[in-house]
């Protein structure tokens, strides 16, 4: 039996008004942002759909979803292609907007600590908690919850 890995590889991703940590194993690719195709009737945090490897992947803004920002910056915008976790064949990937290229980091046991939020705002959809990795403050996204919200917003429930 192989021992469990001691370190976790992750990306520190800059988003409007914050940073999030995303497990590297869920990232398929990072691309330069292009204008997404709009989705009629979708909430503002669904930026549209981007064409990627033959898929029309829904693009979301975590900053808009969680209420971290009112607008999404266009300067130096990138898109992270994420593997979806829910097993929905209609949504194998999701795309998250970010600012610049994420920074690869290794998280060793004991290096990641939870911290109190800096604001007193109510719950932030799509975010689990605030953390401190060494000296960097970040947030952990709730990717399964985000996927459910994307599915609901786009009517992408599992096939019957």
Coordinates of N, CA and C in Angstrom, one line a residue, residues 15-21 60 62-68 96 117 119 122-130 138-143 145-146 149:
X15 N -8.1 36.8 -8.0 CA -9.4 37.2 -8.5 C -9.6 38.6 -8.0
X16 N -10.7 39.3 -8.5 CA -10.9 40.6 -8.0 C -11.1 40.7 -6.5
X17 N -10.3 41.5 -5.9 CA -10.4 41.7 -4.4 C -10.1 40.4 -3.6
X18 N -9.2 39.6 -4.1 CA -8.7 38.5 -3.2 C -7.9 37.4 -4.0
X19 N -7.6 36.4 -3.3 CA -6.9 35.2 -3.9 C -7.6 34.0 -3.4
X20 N -7.6 33.0 -4.3 CA -8.2 31.7 -3.9 C -7.1 30.6 -4.2
X21 N -7.2 29.5 -3.4 CA -6.4 28.3 -3.6 C -7.2 27.3 -4.3
X60 N -17.4 31.4 -15.1 CA -18.0 32.1 -14.0 C -17.0 33.0 -13.3
X62 N -15.9 34.1 -9.7 CA -16.0 33.8 -8.3 C -16.2 35.1 -7.5
X63 N -15.5 36.2 -8.0 CA -15.6 37.5 -7.3 C -17.0 38.0 -7.3
X64 N -17.7 37.9 -8.5 CA -19.1 38.3 -8.6 C -20.0 37.4 -7.8
X65 N -19.8 36.1 -7.9 CA -20.7 35.1 -7.2 C -20.6 35.3 -5.7
X66 N -19.4 35.5 -5.2 CA -19.2 35.6 -3.7 C -19.4 37.0 -3.2
X67 N -19.6 38.0 -4.1 CA -19.8 39.4 -3.6 C -18.5 40.1 -3.2
X68 N -17.4 39.6 -3.8 CA -16.1 40.2 -3.5 C -16.0 41.5 -4.3
X96 N -13.1 29.4 -14.8 CA -13.2 30.5 -13.8 C -12.3 31.6 -14.2
X117 N -12.5 35.8 9.0 CA -12.7 36.7 7.8 C -12.5 38.2 8.3
X119 N -14.0 40.7 7.0 CA -15.3 41.5 6.9 C -16.3 40.8 7.8
X122 N -22.4 38.7 5.3 CA -23.0 37.3 5.5 C -22.2 36.3 4.6
X123 N -22.7 35.1 4.6 CA -22.0 34.0 3.9 C -21.7 34.5 2.4
X124 N -20.6 34.0 1.9 CA -20.2 34.3 0.6 C -20.4 33.0 -0.3
X125 N -21.4 33.0 -1.2 CA -21.6 31.8 -2.0 C -20.4 31.4 -2.8
X126 N -20.1 30.1 -2.8 CA -18.9 29.6 -3.5 C -17.6 29.6 -2.8
X127 N -17.6 30.1 -1.5 CA -16.4 30.1 -0.7 C -16.6 29.3 0.6
X128 N -15.6 28.5 0.9 CA -15.7 27.7 2.1 C -15.2 28.5 3.4
X129 N -14.0 29.0 3.2 CA -13.3 29.6 4.4 C -12.1 30.5 3.9
X130 N -11.7 31.3 4.8 CA -10.4 32.1 4.6 C -9.3 31.3 5.3
X138 N -5.7 33.8 1.7 CA -6.5 33.3 0.5 C -7.8 32.8 1.0
X139 N -8.6 32.4 0.0 CA -9.9 31.8 0.3 C -10.0 30.4 -0.4
X140 N -10.7 29.5 0.2 CA -10.9 28.2 -0.4 C -12.3 28.2 -1.1
X141 N -12.3 27.9 -2.4 CA -13.6 27.9 -3.1 C -14.3 26.5 -2.8
X142 N -15.6 26.6 -2.8 CA -16.4 25.4 -2.6 C -16.8 25.0 -4.1
X143 N -15.9 24.2 -4.7 CA -16.1 23.9 -6.1 C -17.4 23.0 -6.3
X145 N -20.2 23.1 -4.7 CA -21.3 24.1 -4.6 C -21.4 25.0 -5.8
X146 N -20.2 25.4 -6.3 CA -20.2 26.3 -7.5 C -20.7 25.5 -8.7
X149 N -24.5 25.4 -8.5 CA -25.0 26.8 -8.9 C -24.9 27.0 -10.4

